[in-house]
PDB file of C-alpha atoms in Angstrom:
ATOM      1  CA  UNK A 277      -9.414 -11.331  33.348  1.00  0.00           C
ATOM      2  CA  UNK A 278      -6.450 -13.353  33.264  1.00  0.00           C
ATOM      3  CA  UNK A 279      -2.659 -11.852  33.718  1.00  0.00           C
ATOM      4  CA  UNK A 280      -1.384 -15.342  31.385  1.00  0.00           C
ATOM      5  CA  UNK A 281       0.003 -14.406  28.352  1.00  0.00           C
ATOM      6  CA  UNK A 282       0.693 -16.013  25.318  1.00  0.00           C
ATOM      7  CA  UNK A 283       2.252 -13.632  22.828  1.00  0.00           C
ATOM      8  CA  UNK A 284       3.955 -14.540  18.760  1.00  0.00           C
ATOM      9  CA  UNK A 285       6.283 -11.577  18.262  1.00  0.00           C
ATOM     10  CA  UNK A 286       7.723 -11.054  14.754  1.00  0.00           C
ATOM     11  CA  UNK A 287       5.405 -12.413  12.412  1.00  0.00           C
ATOM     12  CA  UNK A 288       6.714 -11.608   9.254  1.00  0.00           C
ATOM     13  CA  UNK A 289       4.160 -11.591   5.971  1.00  0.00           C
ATOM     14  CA  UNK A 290       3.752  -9.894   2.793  1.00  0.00           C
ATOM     15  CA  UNK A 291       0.455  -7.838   2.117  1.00  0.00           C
ATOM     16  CA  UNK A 292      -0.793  -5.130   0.279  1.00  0.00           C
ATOM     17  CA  UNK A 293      -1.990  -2.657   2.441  1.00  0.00           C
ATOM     18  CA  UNK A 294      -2.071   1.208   2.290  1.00  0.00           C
ATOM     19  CA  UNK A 295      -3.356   4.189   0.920  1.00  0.00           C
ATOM     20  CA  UNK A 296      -0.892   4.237  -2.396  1.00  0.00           C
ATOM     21  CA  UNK A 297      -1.612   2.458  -5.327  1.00  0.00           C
ATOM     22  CA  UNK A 298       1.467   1.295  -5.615  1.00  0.00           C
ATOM     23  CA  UNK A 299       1.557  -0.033  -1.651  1.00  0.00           C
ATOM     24  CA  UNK A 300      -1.273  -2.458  -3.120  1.00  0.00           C
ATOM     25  CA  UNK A 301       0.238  -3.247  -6.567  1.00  0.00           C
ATOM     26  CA  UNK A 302       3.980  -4.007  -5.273  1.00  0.00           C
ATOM     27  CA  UNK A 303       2.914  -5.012  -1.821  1.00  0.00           C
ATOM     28  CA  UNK A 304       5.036  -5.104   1.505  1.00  0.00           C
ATOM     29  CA  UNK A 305       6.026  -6.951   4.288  1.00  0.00           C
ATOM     30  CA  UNK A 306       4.323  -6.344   7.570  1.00  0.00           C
ATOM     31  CA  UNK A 307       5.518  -7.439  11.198  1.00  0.00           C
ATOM     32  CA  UNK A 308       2.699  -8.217  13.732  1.00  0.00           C
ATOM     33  CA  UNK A 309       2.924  -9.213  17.150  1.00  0.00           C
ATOM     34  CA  UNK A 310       0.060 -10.534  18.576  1.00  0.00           C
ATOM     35  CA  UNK A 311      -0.393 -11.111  22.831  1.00  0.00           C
ATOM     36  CA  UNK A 312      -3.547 -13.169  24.149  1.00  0.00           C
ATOM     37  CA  UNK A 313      -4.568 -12.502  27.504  1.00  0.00           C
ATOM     38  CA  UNK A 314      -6.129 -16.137  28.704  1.00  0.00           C
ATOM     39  CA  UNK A 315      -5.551 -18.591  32.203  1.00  0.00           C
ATOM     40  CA  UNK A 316      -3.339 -21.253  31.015  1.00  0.00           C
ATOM     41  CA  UNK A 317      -3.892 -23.484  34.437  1.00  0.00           C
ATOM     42  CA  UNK A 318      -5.903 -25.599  32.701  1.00  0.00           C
ATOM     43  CA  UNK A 319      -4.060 -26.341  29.926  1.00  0.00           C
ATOM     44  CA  UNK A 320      -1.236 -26.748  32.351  1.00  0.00           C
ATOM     45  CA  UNK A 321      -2.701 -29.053  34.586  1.00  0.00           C
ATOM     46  CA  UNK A 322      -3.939 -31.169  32.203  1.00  0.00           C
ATOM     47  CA  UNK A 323      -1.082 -30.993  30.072  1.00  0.00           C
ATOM     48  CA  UNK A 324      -3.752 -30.571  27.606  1.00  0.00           C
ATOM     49  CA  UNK A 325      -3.239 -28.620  23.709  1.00  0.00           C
ATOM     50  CA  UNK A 326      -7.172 -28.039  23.655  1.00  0.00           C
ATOM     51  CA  UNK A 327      -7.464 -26.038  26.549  1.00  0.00           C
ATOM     52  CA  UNK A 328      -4.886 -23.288  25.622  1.00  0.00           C
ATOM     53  CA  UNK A 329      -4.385 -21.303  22.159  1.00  0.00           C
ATOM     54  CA  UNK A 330      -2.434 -23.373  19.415  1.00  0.00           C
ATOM     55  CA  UNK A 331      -0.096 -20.846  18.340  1.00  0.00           C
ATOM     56  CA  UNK A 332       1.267 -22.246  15.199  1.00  0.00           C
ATOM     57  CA  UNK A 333      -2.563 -22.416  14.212  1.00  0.00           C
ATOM     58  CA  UNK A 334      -2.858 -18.482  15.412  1.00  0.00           C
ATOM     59  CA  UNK A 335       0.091 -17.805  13.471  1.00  0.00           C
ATOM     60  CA  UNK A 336      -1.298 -19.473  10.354  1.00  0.00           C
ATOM     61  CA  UNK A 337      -4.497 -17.741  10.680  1.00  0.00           C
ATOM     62  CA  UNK A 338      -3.033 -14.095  11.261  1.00  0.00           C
ATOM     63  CA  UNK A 339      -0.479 -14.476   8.275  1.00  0.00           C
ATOM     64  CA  UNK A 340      -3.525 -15.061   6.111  1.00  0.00           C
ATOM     65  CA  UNK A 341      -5.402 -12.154   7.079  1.00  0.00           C
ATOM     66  CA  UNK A 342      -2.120 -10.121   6.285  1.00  0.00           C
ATOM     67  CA  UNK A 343      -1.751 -11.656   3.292  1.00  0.00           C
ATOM     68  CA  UNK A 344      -5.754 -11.352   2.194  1.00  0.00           C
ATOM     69  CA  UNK A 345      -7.903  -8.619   1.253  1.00  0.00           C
ATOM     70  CA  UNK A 346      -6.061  -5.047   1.318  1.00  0.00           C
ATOM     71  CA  UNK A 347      -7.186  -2.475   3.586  1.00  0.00           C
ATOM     72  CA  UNK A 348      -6.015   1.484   3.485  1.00  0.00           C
ATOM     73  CA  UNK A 349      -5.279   1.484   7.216  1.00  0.00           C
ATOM     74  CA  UNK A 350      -3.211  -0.740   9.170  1.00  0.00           C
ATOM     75  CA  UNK A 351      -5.726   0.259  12.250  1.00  0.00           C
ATOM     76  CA  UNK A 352      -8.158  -1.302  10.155  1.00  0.00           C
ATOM     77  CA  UNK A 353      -5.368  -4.613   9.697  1.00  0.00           C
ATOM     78  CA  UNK A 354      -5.291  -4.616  13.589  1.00  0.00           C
ATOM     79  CA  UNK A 355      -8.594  -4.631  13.812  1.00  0.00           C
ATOM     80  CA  UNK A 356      -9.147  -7.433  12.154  1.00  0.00           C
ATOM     81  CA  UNK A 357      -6.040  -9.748  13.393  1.00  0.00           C
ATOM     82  CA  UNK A 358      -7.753  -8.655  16.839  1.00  0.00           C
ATOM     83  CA  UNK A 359     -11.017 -10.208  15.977  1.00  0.00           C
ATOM     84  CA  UNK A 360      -8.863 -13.309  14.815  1.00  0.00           C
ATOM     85  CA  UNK A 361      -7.134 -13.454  18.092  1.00  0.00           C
ATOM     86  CA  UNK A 362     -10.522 -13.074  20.209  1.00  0.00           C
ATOM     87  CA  UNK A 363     -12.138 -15.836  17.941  1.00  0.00           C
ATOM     88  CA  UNK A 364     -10.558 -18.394  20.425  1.00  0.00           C
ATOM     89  CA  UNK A 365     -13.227 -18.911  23.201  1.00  0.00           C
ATOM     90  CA  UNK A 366     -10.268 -19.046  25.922  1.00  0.00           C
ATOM     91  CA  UNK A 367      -8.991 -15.594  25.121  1.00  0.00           C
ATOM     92  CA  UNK A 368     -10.272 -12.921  27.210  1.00  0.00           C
ATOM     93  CA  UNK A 369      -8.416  -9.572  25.996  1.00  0.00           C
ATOM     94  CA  UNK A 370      -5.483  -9.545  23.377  1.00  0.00           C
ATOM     95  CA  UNK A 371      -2.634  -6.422  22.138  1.00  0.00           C
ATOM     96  CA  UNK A 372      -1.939  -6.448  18.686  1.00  0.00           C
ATOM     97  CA  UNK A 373       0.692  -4.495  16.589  1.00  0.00           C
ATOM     98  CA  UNK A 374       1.027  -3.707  13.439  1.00  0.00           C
ATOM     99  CA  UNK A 375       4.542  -2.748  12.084  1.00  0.00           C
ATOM    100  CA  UNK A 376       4.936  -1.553   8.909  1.00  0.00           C
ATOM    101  CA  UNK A 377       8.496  -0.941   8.324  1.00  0.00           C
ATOM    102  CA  UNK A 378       8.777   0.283   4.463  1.00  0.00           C
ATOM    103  CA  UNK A 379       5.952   2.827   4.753  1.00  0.00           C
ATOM    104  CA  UNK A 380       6.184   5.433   2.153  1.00  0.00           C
ATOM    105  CA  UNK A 381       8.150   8.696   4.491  1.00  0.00           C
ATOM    106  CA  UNK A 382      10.045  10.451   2.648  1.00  0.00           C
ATOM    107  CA  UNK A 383      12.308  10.598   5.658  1.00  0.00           C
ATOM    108  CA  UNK A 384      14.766   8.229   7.497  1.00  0.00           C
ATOM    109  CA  UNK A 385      12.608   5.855  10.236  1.00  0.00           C
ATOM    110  CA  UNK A 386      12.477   3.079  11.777  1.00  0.00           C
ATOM    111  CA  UNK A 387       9.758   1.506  11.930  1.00  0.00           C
ATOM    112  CA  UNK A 388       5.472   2.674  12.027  1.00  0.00           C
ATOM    113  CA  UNK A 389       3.564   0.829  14.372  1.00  0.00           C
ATOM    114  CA  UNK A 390      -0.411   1.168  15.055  1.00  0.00           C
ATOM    115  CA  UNK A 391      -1.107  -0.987  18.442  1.00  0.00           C
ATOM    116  CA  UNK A 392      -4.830  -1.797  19.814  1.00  0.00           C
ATOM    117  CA  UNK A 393      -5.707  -3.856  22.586  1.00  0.00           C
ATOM    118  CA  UNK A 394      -9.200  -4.993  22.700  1.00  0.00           C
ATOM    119  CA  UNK A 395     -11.497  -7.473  24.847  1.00  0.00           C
ATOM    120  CA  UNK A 396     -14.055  -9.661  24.678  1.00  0.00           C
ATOM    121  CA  UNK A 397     -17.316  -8.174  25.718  1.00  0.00           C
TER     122      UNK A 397
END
């Protein structure tokens, strides 16, 4: 396993996730952060795009699972930007968050976060 990182902090896209009805009617917007575990050397040798992780691509990719098909759970949201993240070949393990700063509490917060960190196996 690799100690390179490449991590996209602060992703910022609307979806309809949650439990409430009206979390999926009016929708929300979600902040992810997303950290791949790969080795970078051989991008960085080669000075070489194809053998590292595009992140503007990533990006692009994780903003439309946000903004697809609702889900209750925002584990179940990680869950699947994790699968996105370990669809890359190169990546060996990857941390996701999930933030979800208007959830419905009745209280003052700051933010809810659900974080998983899975590998390729």
């Amino acid at each position: 396993m690799s100690a390179d990182r490449i991590a996209l902090k602060g992703l910022r896209v609307r979806g309809r996730h949650g439990v409430l009805a009206a979390e999926r009617e009016l929708g929300q917007e979600f902040v992810i952060d997303a950290t791949l575990f790969l080795d970078t050397s051989p991008a960085a040798t080669g000075d070489d795009l194809t053998k590292t992780v595009h992140y503007g691509e990533l990006a692009q990719a994780l903003a439309e699972v946000v903004a697809g098909e609702p889900v209750a759970l925002i584990e179940t949201l990680a869950q699947r930007l994790a699968d996105v993240c370990l669809a890359g070949e190169l990546v060996d393990r990857v941390e996701v968050s999930v933030h979800k700063p208007a959830a419905p509490i009745p209280l003052p917060f700051d933010d809810v976060v659900v974080t998983i960190e899975r590998s390729r196996t």
